[in-house]
mmCIF file of C-alpha atoms in Angstrom:
data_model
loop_
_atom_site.group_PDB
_atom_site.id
_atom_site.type_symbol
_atom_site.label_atom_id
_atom_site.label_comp_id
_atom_site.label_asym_id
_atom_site.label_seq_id
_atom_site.Cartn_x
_atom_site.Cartn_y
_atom_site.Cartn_z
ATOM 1 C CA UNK A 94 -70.875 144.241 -64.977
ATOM 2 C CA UNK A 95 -69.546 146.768 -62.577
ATOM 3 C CA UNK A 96 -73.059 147.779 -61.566
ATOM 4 C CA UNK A 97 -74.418 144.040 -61.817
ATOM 5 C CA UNK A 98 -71.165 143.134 -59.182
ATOM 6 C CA UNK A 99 -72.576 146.340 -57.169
ATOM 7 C CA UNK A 100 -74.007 144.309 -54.385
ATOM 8 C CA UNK A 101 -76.388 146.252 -52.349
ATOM 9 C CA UNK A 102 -77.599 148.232 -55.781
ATOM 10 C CA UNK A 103 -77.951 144.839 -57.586
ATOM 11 C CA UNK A 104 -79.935 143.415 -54.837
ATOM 12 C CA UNK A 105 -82.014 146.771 -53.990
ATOM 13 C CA UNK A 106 -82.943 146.586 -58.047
ATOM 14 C CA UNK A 107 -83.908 143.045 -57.889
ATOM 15 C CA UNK A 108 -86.566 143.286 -54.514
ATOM 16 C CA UNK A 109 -87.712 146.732 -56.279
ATOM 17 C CA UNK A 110 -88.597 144.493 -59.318
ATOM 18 C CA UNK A 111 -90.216 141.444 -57.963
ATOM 19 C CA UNK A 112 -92.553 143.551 -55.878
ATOM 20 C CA UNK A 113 -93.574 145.805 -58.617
ATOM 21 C CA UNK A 114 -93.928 143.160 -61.348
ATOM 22 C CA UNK A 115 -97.692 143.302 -61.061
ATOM 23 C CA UNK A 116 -98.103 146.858 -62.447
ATOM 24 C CA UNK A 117 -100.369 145.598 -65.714
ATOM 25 C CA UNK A 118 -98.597 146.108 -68.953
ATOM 26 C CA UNK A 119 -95.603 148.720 -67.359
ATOM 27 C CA UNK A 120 -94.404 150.832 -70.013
ATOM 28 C CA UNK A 121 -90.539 149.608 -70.335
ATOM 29 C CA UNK A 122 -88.382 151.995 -69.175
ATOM 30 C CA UNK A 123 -84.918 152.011 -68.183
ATOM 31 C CA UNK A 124 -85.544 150.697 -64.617
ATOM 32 C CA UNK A 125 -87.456 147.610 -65.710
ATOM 33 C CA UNK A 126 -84.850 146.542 -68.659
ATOM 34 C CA UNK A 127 -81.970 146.534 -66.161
ATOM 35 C CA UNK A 128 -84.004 144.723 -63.672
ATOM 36 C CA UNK A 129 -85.100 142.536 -66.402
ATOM 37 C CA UNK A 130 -81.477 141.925 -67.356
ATOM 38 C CA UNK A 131 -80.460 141.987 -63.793
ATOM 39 C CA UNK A 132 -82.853 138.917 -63.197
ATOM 40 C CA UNK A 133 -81.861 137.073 -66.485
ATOM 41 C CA UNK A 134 -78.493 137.018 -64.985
ATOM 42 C CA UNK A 135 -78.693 136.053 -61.567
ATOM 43 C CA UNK A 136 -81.811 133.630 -62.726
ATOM 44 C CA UNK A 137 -79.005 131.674 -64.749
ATOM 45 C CA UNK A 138 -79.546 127.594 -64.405
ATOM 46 C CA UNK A 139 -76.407 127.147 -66.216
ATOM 47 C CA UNK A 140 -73.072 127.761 -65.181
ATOM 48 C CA UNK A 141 -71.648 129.305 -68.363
ATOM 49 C CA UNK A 142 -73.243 131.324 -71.418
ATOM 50 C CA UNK A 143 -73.618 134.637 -72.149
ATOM 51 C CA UNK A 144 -77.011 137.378 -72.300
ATOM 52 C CA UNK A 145 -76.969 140.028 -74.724
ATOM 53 C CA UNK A 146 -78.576 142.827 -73.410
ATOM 54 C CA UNK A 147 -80.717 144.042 -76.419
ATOM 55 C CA UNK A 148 -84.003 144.912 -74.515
ATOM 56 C CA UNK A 149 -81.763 147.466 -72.337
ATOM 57 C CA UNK A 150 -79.648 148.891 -74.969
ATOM 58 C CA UNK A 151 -82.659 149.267 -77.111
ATOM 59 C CA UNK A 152 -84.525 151.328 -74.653
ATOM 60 C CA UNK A 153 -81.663 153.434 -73.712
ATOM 61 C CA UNK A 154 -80.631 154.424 -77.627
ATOM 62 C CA UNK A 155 -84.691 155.292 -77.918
ATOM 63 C CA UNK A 156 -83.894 157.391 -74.731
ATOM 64 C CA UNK A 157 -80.912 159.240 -75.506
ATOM 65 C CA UNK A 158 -80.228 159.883 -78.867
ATOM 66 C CA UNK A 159 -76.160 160.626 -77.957
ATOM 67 C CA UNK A 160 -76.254 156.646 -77.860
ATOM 68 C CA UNK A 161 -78.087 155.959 -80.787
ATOM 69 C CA UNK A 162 -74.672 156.018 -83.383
ATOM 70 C CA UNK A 163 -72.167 153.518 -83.861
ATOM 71 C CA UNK A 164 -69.607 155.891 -82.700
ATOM 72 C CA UNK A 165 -68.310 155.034 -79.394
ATOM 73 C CA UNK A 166 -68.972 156.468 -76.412
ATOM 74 C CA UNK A 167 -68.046 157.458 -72.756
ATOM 75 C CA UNK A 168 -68.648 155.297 -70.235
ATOM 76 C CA UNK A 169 -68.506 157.949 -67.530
ATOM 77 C CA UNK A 170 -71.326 160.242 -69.192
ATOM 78 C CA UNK A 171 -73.375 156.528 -69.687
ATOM 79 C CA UNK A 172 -73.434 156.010 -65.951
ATOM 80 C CA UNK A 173 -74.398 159.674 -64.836
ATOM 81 C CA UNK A 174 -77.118 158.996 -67.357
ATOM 82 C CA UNK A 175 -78.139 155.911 -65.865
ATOM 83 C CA UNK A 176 -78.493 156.651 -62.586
ATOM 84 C CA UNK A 177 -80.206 159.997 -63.354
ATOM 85 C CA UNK A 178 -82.880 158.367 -65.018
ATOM 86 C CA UNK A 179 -83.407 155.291 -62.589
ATOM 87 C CA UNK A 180 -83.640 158.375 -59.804
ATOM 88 C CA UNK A 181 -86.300 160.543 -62.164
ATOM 89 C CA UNK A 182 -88.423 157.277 -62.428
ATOM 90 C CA UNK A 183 -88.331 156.004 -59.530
ATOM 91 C CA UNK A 184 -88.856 159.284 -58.244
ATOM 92 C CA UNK A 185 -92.096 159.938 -60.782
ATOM 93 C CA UNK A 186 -93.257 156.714 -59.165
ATOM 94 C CA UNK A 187 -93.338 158.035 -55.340
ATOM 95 C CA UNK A 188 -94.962 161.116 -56.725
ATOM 96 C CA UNK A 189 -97.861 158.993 -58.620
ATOM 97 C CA UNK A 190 -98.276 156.475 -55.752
ATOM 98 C CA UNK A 191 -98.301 159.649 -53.146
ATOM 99 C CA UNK A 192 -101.209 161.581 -55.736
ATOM 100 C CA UNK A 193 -103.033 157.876 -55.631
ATOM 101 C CA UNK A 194 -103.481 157.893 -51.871
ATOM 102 C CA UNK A 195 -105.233 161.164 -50.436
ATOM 103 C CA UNK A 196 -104.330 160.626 -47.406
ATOM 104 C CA UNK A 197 -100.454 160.027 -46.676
ATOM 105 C CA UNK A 198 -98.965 159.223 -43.534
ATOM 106 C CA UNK A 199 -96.887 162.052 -42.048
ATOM 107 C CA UNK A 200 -93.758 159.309 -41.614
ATOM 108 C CA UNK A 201 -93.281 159.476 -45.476
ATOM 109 C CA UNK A 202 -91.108 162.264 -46.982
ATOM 110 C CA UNK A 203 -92.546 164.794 -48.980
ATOM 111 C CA UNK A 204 -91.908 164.210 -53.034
ATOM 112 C CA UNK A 205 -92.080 166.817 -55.090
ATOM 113 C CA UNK A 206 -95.244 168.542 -56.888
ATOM 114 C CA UNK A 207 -97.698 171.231 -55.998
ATOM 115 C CA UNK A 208 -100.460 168.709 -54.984
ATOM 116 C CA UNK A 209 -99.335 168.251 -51.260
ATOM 117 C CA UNK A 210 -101.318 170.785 -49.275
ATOM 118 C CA UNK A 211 -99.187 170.069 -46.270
ATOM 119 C CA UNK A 212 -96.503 171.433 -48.766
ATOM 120 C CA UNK A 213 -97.285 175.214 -48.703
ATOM 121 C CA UNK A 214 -94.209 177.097 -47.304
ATOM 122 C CA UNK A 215 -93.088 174.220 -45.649
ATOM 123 C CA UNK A 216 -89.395 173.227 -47.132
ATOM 124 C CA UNK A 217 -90.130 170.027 -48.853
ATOM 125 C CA UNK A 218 -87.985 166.919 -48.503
ATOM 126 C CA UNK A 219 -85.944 165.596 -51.162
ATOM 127 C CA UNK A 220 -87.239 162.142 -51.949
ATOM 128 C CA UNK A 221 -83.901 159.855 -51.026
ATOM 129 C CA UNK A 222 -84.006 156.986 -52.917
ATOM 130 C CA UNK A 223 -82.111 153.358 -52.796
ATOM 131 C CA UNK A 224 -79.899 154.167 -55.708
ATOM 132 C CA UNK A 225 -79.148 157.738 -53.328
ATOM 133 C CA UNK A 226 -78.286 155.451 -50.919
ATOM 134 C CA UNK A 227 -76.029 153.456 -52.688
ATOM 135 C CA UNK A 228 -74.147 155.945 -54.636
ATOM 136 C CA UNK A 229 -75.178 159.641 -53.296
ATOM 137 C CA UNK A 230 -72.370 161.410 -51.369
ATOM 138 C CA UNK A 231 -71.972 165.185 -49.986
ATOM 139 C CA UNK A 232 -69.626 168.008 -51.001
ATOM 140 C CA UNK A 233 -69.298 171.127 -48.993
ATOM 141 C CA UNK A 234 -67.242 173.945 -50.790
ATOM 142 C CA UNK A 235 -66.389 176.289 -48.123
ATOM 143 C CA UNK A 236 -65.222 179.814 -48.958
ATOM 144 C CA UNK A 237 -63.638 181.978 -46.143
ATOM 145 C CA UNK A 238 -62.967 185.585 -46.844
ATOM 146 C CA UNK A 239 -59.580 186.368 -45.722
ATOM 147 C CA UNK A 240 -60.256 190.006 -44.676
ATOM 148 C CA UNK A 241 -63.179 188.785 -41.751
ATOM 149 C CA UNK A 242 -62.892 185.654 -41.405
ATOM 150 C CA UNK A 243 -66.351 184.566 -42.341
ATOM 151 C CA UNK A 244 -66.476 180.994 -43.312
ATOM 152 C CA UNK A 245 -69.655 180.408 -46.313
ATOM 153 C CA UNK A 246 -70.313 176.554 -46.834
ATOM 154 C CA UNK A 247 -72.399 175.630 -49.203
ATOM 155 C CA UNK A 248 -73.224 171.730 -49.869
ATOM 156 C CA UNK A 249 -73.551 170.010 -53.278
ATOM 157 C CA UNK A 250 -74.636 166.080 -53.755
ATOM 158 C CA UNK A 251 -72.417 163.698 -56.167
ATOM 159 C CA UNK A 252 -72.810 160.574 -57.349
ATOM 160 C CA UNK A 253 -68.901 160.478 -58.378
ATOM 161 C CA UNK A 254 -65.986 162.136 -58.243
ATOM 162 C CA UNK A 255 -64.136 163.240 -61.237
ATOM 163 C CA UNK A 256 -60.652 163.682 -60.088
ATOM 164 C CA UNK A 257 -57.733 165.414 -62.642
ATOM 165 C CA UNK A 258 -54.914 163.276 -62.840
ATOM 166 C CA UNK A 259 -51.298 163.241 -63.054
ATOM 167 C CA UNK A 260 -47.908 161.758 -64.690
ATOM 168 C CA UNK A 261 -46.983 158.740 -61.978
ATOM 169 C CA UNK A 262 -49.621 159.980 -59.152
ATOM 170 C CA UNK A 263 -51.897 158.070 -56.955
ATOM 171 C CA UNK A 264 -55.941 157.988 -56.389
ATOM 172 C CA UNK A 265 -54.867 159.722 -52.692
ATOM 173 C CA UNK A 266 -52.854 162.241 -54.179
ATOM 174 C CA UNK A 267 -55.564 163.095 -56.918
ATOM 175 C CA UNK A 268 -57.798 163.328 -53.953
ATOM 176 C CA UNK A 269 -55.617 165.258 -52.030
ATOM 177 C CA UNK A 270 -55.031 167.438 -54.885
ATOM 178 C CA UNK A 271 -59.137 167.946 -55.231
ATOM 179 C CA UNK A 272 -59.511 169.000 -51.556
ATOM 180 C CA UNK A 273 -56.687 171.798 -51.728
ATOM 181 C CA UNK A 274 -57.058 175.084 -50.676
ATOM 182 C CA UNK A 275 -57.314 177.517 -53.240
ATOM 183 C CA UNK A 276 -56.287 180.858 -53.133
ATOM 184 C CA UNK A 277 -59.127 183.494 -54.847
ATOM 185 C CA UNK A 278 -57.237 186.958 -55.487
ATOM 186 C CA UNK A 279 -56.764 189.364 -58.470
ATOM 187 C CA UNK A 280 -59.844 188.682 -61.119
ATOM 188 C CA UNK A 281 -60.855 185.933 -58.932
ATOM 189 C CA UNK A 282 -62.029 187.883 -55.582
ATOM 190 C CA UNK A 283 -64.842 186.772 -53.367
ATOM 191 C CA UNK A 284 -68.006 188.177 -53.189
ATOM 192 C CA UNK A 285 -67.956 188.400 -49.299
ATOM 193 C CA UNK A 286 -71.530 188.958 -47.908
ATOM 194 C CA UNK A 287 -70.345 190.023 -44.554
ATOM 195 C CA UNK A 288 -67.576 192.730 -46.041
ATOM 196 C CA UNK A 289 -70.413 193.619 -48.741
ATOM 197 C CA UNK A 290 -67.219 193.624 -50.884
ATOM 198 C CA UNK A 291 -64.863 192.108 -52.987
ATOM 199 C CA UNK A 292 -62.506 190.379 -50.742
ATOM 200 C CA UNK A 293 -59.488 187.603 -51.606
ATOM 201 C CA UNK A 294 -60.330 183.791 -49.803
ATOM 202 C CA UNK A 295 -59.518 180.920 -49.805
ATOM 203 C CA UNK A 296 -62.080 177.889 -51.189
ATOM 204 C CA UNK A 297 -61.453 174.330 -50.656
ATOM 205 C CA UNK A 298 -63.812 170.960 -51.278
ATOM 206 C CA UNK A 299 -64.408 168.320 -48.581
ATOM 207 C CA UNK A 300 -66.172 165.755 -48.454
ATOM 208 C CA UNK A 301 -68.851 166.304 -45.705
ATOM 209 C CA UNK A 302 -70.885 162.933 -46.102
ATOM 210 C CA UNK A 303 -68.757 160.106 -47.704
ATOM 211 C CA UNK A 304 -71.330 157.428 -50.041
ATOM 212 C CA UNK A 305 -71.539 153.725 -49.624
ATOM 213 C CA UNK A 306 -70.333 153.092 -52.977
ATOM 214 C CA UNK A 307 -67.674 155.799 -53.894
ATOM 215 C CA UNK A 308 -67.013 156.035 -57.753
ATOM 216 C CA UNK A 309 -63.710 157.859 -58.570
ATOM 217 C CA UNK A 310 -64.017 158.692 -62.179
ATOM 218 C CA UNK A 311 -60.438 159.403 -63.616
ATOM 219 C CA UNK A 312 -60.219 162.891 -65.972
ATOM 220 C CA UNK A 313 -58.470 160.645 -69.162
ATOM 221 C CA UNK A 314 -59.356 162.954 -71.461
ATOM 222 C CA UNK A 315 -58.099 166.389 -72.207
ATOM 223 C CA UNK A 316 -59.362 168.969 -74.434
ATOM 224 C CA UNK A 317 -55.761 170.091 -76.115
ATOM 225 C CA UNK A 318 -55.716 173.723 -77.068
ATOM 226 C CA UNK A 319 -53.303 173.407 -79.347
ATOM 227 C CA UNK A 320 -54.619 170.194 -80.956
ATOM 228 C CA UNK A 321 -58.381 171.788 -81.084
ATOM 229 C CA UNK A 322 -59.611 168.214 -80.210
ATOM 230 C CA UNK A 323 -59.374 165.877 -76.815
ATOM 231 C CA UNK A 324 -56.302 163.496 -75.856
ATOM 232 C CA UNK A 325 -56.236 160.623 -74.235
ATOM 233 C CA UNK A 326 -54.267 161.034 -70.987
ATOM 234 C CA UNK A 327 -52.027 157.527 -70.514
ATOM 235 C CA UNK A 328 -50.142 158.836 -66.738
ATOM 236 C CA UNK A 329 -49.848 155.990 -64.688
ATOM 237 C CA UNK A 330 -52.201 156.540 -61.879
ATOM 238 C CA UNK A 331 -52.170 153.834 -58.714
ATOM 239 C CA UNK A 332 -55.591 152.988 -57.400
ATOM 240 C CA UNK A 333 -54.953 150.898 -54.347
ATOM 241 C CA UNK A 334 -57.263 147.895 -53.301
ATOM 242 C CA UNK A 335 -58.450 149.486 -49.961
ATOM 243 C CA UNK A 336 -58.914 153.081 -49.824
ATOM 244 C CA UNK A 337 -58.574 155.521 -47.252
ATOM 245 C CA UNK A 338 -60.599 159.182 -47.152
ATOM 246 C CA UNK A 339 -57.977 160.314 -45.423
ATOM 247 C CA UNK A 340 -57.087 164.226 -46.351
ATOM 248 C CA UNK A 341 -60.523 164.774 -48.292
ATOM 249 C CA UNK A 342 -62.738 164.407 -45.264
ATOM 250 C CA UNK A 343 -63.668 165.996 -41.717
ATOM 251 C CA UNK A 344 -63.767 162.694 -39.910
ATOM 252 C CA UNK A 345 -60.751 160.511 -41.352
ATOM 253 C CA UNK A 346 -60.275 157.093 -41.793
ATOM 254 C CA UNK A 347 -63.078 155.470 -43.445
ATOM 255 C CA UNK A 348 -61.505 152.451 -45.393
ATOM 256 C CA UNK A 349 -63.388 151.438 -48.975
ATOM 257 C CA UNK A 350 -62.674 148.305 -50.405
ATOM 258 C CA UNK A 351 -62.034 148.125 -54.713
ATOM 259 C CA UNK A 352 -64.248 145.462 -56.350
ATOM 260 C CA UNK A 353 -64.479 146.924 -59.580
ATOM 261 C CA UNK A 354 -62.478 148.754 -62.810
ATOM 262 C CA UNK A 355 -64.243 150.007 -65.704
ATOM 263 C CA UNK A 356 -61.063 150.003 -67.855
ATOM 264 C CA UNK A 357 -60.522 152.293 -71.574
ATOM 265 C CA UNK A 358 -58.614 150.083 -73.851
ATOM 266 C CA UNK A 359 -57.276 152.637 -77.010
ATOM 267 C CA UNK A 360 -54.925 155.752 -77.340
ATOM 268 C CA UNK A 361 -57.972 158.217 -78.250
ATOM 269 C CA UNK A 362 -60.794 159.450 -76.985
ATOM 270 C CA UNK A 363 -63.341 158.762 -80.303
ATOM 271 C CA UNK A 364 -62.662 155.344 -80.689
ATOM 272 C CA UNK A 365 -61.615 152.140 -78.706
ATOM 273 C CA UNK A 366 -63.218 149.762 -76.179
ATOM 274 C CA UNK A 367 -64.555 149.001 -72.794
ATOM 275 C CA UNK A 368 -63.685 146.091 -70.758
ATOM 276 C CA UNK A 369 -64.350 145.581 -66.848
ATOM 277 C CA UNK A 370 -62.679 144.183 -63.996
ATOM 278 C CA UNK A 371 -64.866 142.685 -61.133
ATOM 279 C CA UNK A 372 -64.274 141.362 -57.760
ATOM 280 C CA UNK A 373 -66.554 138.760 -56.542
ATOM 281 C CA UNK A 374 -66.068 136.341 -53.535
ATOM 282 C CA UNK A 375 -62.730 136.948 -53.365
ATOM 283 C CA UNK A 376 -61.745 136.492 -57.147
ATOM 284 C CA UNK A 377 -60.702 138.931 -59.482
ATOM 285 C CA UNK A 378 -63.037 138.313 -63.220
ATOM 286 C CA UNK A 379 -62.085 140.201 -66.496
ATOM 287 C CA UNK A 380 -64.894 141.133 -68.851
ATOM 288 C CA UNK A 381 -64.239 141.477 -72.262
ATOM 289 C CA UNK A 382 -67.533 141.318 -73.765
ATOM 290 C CA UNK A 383 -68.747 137.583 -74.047
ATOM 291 C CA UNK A 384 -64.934 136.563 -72.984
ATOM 292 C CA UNK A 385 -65.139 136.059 -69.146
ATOM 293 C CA UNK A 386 -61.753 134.807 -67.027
ATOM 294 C CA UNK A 387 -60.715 134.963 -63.516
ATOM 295 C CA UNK A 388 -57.646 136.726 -63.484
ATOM 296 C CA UNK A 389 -54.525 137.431 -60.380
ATOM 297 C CA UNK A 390 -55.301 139.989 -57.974
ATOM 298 C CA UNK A 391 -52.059 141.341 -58.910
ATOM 299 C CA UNK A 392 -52.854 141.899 -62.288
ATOM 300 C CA UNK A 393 -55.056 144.719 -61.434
ATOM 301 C CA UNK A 394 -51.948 146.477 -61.285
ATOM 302 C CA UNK A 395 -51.339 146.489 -65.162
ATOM 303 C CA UNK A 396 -54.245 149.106 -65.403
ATOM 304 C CA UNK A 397 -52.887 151.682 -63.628
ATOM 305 C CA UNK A 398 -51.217 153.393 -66.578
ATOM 306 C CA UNK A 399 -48.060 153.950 -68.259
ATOM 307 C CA UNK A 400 -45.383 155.695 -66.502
ATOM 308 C CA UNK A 401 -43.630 156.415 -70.104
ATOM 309 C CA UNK A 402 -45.060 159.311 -72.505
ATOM 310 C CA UNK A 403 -45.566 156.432 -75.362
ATOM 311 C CA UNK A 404 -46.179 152.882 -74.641
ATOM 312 C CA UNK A 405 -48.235 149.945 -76.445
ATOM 313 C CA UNK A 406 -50.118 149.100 -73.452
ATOM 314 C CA UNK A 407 -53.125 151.521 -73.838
ATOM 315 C CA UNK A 408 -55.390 149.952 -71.221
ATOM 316 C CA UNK A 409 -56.019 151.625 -68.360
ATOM 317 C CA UNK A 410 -58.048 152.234 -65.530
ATOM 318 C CA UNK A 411 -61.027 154.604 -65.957
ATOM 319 C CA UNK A 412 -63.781 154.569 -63.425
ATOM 320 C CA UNK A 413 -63.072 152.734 -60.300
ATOM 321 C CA UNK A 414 -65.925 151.101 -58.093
ATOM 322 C CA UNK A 415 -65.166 151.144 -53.735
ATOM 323 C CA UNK A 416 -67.658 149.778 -51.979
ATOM 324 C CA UNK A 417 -67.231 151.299 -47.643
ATOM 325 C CA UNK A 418 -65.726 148.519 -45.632
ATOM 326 C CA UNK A 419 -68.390 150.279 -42.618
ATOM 327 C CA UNK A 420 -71.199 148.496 -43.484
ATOM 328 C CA UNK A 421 -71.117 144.666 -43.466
ATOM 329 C CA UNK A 422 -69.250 143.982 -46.912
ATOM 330 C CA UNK A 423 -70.996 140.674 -48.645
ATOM 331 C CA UNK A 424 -69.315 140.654 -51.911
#
């Protein structure tokens, strides 16, 4: 539901699918099940009524055998799945339709695979995507020796950020606390290249080019020395409705807007259930499986967390959808 109340990734999915829905006798794959269930959904006549998505679910339990059990599982490690895959095919299909035509256009990017001659020692260009464009986003972890000076960057791509969390904290602080300098001394030293030595620095993470969709996915679960097994973290954590990338970035104050909460309901990490909050035309809509009702903005607020060690209310807020408030917002 989250993804389906993605706008820009639901619609990107559902033009990808009507204009490739002549390829004879497609194999299903993951792509074409969501888009199938995508379309079943948006193609509704009637007002009310539910779809079971078998067709997708099928498919993904023949894809990933981690899915395949009754046991339940984490929605966090289903998503990086997801998108993964819908990237890998849709990036095997630029490669096949670029290998189909001899003769490519020097305007299109370069996919991957030895059969571009134009490829040879020339640095070949990531395919980007539409669900990169949606959801992709740029780290840069910069390292700078404190004997020189020397400042190494080096950039990584995400598709979400998993943020550690804390007893009675907010999503800024988390975020604040993720973009900290760190101090690298004693075991920890630097390889510095310009020293050619060891060398204590300081490392911190920024974010260097913010997504359109930014998905915050909160660390709930902790692997408990002690306990030899993971805990469910309850801390109330505040996720506010607009967002600001305030300390985290280079050039501040880019606003996202929330319009949707995966939330965990259960006190462990091996058992329990997902339901979903959604924002759509100005309504807030819970999702509990075939149970749909439009709920008070304000009750968003009851999935933060609880702010005691022990409380009855184990629902809480677990992956949170913002959608930039920079580019035209329809939803």
């Amino acid at each position: 539901q989250a993804l389906y109340f993605c706008v820009p990734f639901r619609e990107q999915l559902l033009e990808y699918y009507s204009s490739n829905k002549n390829g004879v006798d497609a194999e299903d794959n993951l792509l074409t099940c969501l888009a199938d269930l995508f379309t079943q959904i948006s193609s509704q006549k009637k007002k009310t009524g539910v779809i079971a998505p078998k067709r997708f679910v099928q498919r993904l339990k023949k894809q990933n055998e981690l899915f395949r059990s009754y046991m339940h599982q984490d929605a966090h490690e289903f998503l990086n799945f997801l998108l993964n895959e819908l990237v890998d095919i849709l990036e095997k299909e630029a490669q096949a339709a670029k290998n189909d035509a001899e003769t490519s256009s020097p305007s299109e990017k370069t996919a991957n695979g030895p059969k571009n001659p134009q490829a040879n020692g020339v640095k070949k260009e990531p395919l980007v995507t539409w669900v990169h464009k949606n959801f992709q986003g740029i780290l840069t972890n910069e390292t700078r020796c404190l004997r020189c000076e020397t400042v190494t960057a080096r950039d990584e791509t995400f598709f979400d950020l998993s943020l550690d969390i804390e007893q009675n904290s907010s999503i800024t602080s988390c975020l604040k606390n993720f973009s900290s300098t760190e101090t690298l001394n004693a075991e920890d030293k630097f390889f510095c290249d310009k020293c050619c030595s060891l060398q204590e620095a300081q490392k911190r993470m920024k974010i260097k080019k913010p997504p359109h969709i930014l998905v915050i996915h909160l660390k709930r679960f902790k692997y408990i020395e002690q306990l030899g097994r993971y805990k469910k973290l309850s801390y109330r954590v505040v996720f506010p409705l607009e967002l600001k990338l305030s300390n985290t970035m280079e050039d501040a104050d880019l606003e996202y807007s929330l319009f949707a909460v995966v939330v965990h309901v259960g006190s462990g990490p091996n058992h329990g259930h997902y339901v979903s909050l959604v924002k759509s035309h100005n309504h807030w809509l819970f999702f509990d499986d075939e149970n749909v009702e439009m709920i008070d903005e304000s009750a968003v607020q009851t999935f933060f967390g609880s702010a005691q060690e022990f409380s009855s209310n184990t629902d809480h807020g677990y992956i949170l959808f913002y959608e930039s408030l920079g580019a035209g917002n329809k939803s």
